[in-house]
Tab-separated table of C-alpha atoms and ligand atoms in Angstrom:
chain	number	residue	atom	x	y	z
A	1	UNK	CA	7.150	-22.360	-13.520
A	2	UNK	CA	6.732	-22.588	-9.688
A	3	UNK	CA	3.728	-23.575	-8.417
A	4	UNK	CA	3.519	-22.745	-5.030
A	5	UNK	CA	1.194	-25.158	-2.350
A	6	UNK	CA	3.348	-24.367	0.669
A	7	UNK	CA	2.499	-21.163	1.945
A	8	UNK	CA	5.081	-18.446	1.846
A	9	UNK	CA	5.540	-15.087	2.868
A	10	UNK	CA	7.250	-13.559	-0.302
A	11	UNK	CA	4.307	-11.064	-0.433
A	12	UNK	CA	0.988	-10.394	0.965
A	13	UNK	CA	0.172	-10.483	-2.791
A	14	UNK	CA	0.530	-14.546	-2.467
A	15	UNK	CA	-2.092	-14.966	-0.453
A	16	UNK	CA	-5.681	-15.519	-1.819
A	17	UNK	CA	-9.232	-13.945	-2.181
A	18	UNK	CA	-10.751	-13.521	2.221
A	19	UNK	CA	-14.150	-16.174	2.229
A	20	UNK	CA	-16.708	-12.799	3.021
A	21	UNK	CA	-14.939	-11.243	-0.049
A	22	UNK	CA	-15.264	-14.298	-2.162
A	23	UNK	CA	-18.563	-15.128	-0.450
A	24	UNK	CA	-19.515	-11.679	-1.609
A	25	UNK	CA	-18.209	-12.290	-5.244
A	26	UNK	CA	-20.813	-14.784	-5.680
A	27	UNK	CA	-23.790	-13.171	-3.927
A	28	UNK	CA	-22.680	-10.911	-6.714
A	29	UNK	CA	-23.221	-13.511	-9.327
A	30	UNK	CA	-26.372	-13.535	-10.129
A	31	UNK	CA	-28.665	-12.146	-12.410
A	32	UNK	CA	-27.798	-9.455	-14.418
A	33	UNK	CA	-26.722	-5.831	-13.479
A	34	UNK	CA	-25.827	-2.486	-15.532
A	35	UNK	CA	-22.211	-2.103	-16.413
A	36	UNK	CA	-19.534	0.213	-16.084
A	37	UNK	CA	-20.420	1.105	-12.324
A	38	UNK	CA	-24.306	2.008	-12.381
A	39	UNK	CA	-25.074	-0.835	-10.956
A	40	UNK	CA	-26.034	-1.337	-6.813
A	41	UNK	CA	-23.016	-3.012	-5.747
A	42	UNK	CA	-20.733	0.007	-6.944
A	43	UNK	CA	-23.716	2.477	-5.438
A	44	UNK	CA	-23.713	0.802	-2.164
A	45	UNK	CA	-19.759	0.349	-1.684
A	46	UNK	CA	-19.033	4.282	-2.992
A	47	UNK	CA	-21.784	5.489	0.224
A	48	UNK	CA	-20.069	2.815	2.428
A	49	UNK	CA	-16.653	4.218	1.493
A	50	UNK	CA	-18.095	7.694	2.500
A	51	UNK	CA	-19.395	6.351	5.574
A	52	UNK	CA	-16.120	5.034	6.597
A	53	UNK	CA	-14.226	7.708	6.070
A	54	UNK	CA	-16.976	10.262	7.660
A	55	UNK	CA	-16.901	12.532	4.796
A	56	UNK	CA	-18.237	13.222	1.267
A	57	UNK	CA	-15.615	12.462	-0.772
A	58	UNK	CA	-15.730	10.836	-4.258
A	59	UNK	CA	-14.969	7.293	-5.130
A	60	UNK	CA	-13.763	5.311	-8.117
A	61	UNK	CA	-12.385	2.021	-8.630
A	62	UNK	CA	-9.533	0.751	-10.686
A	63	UNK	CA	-7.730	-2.301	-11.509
A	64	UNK	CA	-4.546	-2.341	-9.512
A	65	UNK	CA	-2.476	-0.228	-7.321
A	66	UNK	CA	-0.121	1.120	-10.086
A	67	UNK	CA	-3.054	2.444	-11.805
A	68	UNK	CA	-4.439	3.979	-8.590
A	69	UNK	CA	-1.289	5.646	-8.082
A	70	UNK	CA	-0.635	7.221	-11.607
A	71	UNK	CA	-3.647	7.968	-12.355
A	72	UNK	CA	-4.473	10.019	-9.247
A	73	UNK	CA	-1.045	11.700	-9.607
A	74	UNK	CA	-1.863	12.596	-12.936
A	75	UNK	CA	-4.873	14.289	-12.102
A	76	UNK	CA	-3.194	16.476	-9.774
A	77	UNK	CA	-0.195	17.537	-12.116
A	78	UNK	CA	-0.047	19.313	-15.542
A	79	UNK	CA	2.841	17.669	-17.246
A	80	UNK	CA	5.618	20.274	-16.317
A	81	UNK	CA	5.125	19.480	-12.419
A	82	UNK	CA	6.879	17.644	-10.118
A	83	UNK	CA	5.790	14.860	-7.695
A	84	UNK	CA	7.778	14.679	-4.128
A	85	UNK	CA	8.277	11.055	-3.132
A	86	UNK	CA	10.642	9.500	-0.948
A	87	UNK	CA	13.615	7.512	-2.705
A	88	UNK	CA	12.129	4.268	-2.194
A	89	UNK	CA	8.674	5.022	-2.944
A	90	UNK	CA	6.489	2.210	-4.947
A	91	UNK	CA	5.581	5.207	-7.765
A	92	UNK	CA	9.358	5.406	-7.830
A	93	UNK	CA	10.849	2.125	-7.526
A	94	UNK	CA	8.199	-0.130	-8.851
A	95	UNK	CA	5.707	1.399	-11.268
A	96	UNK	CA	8.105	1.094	-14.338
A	97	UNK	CA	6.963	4.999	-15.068
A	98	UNK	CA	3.140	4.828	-14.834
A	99	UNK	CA	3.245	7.826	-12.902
A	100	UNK	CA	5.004	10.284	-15.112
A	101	UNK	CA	3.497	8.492	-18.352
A	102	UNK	CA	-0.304	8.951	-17.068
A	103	UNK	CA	1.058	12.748	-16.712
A	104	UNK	CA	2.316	12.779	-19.766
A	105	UNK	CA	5.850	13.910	-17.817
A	106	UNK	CA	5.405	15.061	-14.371
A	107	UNK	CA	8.620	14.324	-12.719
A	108	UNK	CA	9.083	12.469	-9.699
A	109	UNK	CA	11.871	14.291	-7.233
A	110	UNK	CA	13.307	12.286	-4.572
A	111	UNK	CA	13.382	12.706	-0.842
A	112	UNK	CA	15.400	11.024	1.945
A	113	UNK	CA	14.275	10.591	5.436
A	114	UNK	CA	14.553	7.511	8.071
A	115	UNK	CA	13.052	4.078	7.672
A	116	UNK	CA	11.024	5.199	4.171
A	117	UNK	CA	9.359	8.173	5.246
A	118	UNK	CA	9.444	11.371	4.216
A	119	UNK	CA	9.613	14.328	6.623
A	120	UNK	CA	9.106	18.412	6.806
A	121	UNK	CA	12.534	18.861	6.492
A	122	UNK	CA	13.282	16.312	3.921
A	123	UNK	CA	10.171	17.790	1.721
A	124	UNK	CA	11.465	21.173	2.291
A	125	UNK	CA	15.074	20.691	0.918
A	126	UNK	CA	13.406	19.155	-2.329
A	127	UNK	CA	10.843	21.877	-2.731
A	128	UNK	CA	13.176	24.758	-2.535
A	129	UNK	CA	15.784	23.696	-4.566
A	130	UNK	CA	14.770	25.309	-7.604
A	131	UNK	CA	12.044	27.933	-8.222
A	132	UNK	CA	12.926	28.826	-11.961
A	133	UNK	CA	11.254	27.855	-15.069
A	134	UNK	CA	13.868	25.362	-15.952
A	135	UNK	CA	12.800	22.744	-13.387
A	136	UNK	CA	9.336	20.995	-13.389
A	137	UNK	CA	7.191	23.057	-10.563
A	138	UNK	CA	6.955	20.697	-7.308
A	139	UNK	CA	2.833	20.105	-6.708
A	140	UNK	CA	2.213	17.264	-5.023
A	141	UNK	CA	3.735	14.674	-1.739
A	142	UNK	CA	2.915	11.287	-2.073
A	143	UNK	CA	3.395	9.213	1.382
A	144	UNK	CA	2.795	5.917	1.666
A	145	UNK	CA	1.049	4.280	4.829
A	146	UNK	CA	2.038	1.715	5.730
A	147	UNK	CA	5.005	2.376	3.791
A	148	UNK	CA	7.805	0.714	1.865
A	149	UNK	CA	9.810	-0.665	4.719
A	150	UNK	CA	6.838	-1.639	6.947
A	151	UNK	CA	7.122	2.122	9.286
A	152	UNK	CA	3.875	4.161	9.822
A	153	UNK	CA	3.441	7.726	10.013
A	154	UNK	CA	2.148	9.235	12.592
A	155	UNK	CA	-0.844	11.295	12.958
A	156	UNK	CA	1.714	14.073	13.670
A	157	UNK	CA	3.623	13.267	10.973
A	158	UNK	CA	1.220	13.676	8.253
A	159	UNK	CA	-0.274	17.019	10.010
A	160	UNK	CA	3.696	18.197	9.880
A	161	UNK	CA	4.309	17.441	6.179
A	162	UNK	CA	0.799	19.338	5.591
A	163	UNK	CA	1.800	22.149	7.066
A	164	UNK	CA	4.713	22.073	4.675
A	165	UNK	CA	2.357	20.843	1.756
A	166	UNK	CA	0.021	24.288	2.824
A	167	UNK	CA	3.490	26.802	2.843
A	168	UNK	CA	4.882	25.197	-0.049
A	169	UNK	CA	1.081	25.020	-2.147
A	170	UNK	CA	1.094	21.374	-2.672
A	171	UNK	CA	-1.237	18.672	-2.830
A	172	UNK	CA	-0.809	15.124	-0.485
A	173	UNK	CA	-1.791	11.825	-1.669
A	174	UNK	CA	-1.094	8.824	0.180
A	175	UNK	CA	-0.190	5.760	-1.199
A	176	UNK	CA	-2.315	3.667	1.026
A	177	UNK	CA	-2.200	-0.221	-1.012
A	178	UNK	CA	-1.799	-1.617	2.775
A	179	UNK	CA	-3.615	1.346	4.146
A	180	UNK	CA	-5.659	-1.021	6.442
A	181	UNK	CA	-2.728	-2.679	8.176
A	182	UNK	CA	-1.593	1.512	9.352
A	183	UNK	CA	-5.155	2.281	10.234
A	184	UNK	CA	-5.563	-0.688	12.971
A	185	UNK	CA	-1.639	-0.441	13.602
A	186	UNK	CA	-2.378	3.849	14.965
A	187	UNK	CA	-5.581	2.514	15.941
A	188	UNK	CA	-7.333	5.684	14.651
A	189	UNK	CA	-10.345	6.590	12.457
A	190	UNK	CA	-9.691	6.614	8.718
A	191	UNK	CA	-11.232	10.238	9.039
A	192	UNK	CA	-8.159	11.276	10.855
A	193	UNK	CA	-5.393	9.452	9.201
A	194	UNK	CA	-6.464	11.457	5.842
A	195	UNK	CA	-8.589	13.920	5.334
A	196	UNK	CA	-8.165	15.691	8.787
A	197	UNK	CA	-4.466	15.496	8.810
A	198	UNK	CA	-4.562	16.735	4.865
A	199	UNK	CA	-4.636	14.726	2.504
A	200	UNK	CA	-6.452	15.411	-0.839
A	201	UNK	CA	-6.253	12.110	-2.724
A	202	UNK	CA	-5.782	8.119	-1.419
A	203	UNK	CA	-5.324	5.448	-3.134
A	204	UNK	CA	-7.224	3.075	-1.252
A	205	UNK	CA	-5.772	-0.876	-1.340
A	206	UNK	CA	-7.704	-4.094	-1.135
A	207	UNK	CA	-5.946	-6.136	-2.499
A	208	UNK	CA	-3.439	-6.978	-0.564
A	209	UNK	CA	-5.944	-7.110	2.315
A	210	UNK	CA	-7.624	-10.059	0.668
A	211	UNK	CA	-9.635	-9.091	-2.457
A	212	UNK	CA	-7.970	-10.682	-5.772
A	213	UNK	CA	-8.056	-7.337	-7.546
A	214	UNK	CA	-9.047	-3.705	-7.661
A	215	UNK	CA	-8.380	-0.139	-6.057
A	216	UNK	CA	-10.258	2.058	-5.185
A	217	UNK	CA	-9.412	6.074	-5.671
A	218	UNK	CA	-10.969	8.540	-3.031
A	219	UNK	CA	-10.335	11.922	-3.348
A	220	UNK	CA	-11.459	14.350	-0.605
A	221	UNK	CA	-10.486	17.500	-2.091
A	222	UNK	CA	-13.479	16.736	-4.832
A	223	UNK	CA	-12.633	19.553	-7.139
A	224	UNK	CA	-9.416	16.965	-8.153
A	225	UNK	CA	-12.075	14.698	-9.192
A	226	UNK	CA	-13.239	16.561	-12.134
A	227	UNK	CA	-13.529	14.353	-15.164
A	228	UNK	CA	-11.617	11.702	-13.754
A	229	UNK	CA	-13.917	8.889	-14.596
A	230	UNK	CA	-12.619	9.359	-18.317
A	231	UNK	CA	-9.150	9.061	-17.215
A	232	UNK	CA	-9.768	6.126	-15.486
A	233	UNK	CA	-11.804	4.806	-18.757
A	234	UNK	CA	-8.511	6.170	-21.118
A	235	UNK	CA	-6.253	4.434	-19.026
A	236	UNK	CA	-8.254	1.268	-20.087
A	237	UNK	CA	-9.101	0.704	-16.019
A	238	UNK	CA	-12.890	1.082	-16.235
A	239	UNK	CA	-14.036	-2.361	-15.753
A	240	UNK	CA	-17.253	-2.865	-17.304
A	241	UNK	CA	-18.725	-5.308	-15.395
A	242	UNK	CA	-17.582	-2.818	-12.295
A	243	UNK	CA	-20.443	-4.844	-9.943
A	244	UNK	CA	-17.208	-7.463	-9.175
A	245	UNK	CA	-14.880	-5.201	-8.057
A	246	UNK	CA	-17.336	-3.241	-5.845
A	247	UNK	CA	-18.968	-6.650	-4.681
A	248	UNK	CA	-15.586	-7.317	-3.432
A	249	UNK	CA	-15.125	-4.183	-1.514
A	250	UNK	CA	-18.706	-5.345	0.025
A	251	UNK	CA	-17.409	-7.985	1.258
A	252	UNK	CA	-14.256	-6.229	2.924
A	253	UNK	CA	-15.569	-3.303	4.240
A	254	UNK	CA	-19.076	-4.749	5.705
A	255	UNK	CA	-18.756	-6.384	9.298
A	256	UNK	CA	-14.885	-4.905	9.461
A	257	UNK	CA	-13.667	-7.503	7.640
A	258	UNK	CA	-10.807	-5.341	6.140
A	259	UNK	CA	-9.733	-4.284	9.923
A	260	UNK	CA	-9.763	-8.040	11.054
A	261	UNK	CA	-7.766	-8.991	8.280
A	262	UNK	CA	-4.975	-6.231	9.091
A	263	UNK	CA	-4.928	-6.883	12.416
A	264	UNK	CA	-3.896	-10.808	11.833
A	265	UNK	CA	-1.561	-9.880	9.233
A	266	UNK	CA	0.352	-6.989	11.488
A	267	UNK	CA	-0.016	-9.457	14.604
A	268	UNK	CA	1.912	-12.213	12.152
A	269	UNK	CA	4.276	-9.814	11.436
A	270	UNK	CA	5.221	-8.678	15.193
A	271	UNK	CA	4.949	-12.086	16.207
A	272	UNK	CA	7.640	-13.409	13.639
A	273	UNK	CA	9.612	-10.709	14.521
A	274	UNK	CA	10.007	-10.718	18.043
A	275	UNK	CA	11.010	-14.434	17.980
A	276	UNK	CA	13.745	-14.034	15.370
A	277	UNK	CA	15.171	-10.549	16.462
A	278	UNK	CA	18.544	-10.316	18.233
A	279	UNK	CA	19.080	-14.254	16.825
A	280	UNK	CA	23.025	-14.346	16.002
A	281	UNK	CA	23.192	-13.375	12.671
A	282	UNK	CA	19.588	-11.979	12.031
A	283	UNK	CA	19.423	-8.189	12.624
A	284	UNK	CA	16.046	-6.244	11.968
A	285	UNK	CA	16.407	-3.668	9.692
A	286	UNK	CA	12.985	-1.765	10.287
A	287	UNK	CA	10.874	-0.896	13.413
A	288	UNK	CA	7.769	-3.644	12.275
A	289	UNK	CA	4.702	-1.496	12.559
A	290	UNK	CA	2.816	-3.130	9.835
A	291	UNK	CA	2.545	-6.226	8.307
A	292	UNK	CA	5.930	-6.553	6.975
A	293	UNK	CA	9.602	-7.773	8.031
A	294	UNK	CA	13.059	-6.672	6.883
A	295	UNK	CA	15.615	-8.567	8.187
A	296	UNK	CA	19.152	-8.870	7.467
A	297	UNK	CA	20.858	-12.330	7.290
A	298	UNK	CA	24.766	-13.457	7.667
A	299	UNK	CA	25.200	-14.735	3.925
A	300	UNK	CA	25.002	-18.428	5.151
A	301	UNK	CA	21.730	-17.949	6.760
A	302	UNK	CA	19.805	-16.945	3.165
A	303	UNK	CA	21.533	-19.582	1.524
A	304	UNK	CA	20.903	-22.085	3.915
A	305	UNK	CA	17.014	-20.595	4.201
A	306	UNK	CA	16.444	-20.342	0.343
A	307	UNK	CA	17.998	-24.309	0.230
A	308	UNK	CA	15.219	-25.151	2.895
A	309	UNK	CA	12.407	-23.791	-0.102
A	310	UNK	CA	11.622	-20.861	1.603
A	311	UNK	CA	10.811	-17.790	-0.908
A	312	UNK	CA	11.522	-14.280	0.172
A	313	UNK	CA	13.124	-11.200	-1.860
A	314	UNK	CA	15.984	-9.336	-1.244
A	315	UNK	CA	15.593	-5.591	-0.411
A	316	UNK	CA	17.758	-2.136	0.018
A	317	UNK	CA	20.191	-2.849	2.575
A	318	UNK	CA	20.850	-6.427	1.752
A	319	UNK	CA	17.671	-6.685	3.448
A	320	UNK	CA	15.414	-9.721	3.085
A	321	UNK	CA	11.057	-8.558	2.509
A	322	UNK	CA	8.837	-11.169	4.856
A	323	UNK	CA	5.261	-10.194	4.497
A	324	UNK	CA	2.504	-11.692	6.457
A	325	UNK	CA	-1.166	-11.785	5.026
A	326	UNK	CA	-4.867	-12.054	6.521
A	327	UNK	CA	-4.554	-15.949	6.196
A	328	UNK	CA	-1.009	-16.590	7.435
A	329	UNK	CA	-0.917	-18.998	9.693
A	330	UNK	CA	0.189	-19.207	12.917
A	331	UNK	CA	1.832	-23.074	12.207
A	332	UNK	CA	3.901	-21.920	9.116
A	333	UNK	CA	5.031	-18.731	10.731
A	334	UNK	CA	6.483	-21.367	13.539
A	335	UNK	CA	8.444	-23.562	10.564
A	336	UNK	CA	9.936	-20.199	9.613
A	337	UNK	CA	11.220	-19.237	12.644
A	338	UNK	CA	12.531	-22.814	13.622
A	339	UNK	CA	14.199	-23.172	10.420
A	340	UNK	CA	16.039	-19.656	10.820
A	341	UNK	CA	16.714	-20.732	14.314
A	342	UNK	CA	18.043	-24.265	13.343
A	343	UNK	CA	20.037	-22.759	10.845
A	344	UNK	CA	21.787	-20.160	13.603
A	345	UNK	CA	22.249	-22.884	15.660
A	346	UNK	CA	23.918	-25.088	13.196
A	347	UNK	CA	26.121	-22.090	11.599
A	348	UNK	CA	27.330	-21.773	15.461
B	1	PLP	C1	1.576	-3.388	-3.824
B	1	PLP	C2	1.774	-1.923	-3.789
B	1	PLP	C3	1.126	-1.088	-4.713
B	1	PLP	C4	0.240	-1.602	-5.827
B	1	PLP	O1	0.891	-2.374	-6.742
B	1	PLP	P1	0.149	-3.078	-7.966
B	1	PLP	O2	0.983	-4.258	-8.241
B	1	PLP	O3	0.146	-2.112	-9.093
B	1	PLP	O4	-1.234	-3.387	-7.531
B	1	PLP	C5	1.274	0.280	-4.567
B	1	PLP	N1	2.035	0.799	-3.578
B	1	PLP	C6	2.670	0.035	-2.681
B	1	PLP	C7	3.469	0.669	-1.597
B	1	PLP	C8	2.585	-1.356	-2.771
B	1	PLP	O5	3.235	-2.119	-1.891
């Protein structure tokens, strides 16, 4: 087993718990404190989370993302309808079937569009294709922001798929386990990149923006809410001592914390990427909007990279995943690039 001291950029899983968040963890520690959620830490995050997003909605908290994801789905779907998600969607590509096992069998149907995202046309193509009983009925689009491949929607883009969602009858939930790093990257108000461009349901990520564990699930449309806490609890994702997931959200979402963090982990990203981009051999595969990087190597240069101990995973396209974090630094980002520069220069 690999034990890894050198930072890499494999994931922005890699990186560790933020100091406020852990700082917050232990604040947390002490005394004791009703389980399963009634306790002040979950109380205080849940009207925080409200605050933030300007509205009412209703809040619960899960382990991971995967769990976030199904189990939202599943409370928007009966088991003979269909989910629309683009082709390389997480639910899709990397939930080994959580989504359509939490709904007992709501299908996922797959959607094209450019760099990951879905669009009004894609959507419609996949919603019209059938409208007999033989085919699972299409409910709900799930979008990711930031998505798979680093590219966030627009503002306009969400409202455009909602207008589809609204002719078609179908519910939006967003995928949002790096919603953070779209928020500062459109620079809006989480009120209008959800909510007031339409969507009903969010899965809301900290993790990857520097907690060590646990979702949160907001739904705005709060009639979708109804008995989920027992899903959540079926699902065996109702932690019972809840007070250290929410104390962790404390930590993130008091003083910013959770916008700070994006913005050095997007800034990472577009710095790493503007060095390297146009190097011979290196072409960008993605438009970097977030806090991710796609490139696409000659063979020689991932060889020669991977030989130098560098640990990065292959995507669609041939495409290699970089992913910058809230504590990458500016020093190893600098190795990087000088080792894929020394490498071009040397393959010359
Ligand atoms: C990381 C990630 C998730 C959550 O994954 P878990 O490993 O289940 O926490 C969900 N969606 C996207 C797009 C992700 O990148």
């Amino acid at each position: 087993m690999q034990h890894f001291n050198e930072e890499q950029f494999g994931s922005d899983n890699y990186s560790g718990i933020c100091p406020e968040v852990l700082q917050s963890l232990i604040d947390a520690n002490n005394g004791s404190a009703p389980a399963y959620g009634n306790d002040v830490y979950t109380h205080e995050v849940s009207n925080k989370i409200r605050e933030i997003f300007e509205c009412d909605c209703e809040v619960f908290f899960v382990f991971n993302g995967t769990a976030a994801n199904s189990l939202s789905l599943a409370s928007m779907c009966q088991s003979y309808h269909s989910v629309i998600c683009h082709e390389l969607a997480h639910v899709e590509t990397d939930e080994c079937g959580a989504p359509e096992f939490a709904s007992n069998g709501s299908k996922l149907l797959l959607a094209g569009g450019e760099n990951g995202k879905l669009n009004p046309t894609s959507i419609e193509e996949i919603a019209t294709k059938r409208d007999d009983i033989h085919y699972p009925k299409p409910k709900v689009i799930s979008i990711t922001q930031s998505n798979e491949v680093g590219v966030v929607y627009t503002l306009e883009e969400i409202k455009a798929i909602k207008k589809v969602a609204t002719r078609r009858n179908l519910k939006i939930h967003m995928d949002g386990a790096r919603f953070a790093n779209a928020l500062v990257s459109l620079g809006c108000s989480p009120a209008d990149m959800t909510w007031r461009a339409g969507v009903d349901v969010l899965s809301f990520g900290g993790t990857k923006n520097g907690m060590a564990f646990g979702e949160a699930v907001v739904f705005f449309n709060k009639a979708l809410a109804e008995d989920f806490e027992y899903r959540v609890k079926q699902a065996g994702q109702l932690a019972s001592k809840m007070r250290f997931i929410s104390a962790q959200w404390l930590g993130l979402l008091n003083d910013g914390v959770w916008l700070k963090n994006a913005k050095h982990a997007n800034a990472m990203a577009s710095y790493f990427s503007t060095k390297v981009e146009g190097l011979d051999g290196v072409t960008l595969m993605f438009p970097v909007e977030a806090n991710e990087v796609f490139l696409k190597f000659k063979p020689e240069i991932e060889v020669e990279l991977k030989k130098k101990g560098w640990i990065f995973h292959a995507f669609i396209g041939g495409s290699n995943r970089f992913v910058f974090s809230w504590n990458s630094t500016q020093q190893r980002v600098d190795e990087l690039i000088n080792d894929i520069m020394e490498i071009v220069k040397w393959q010359k």
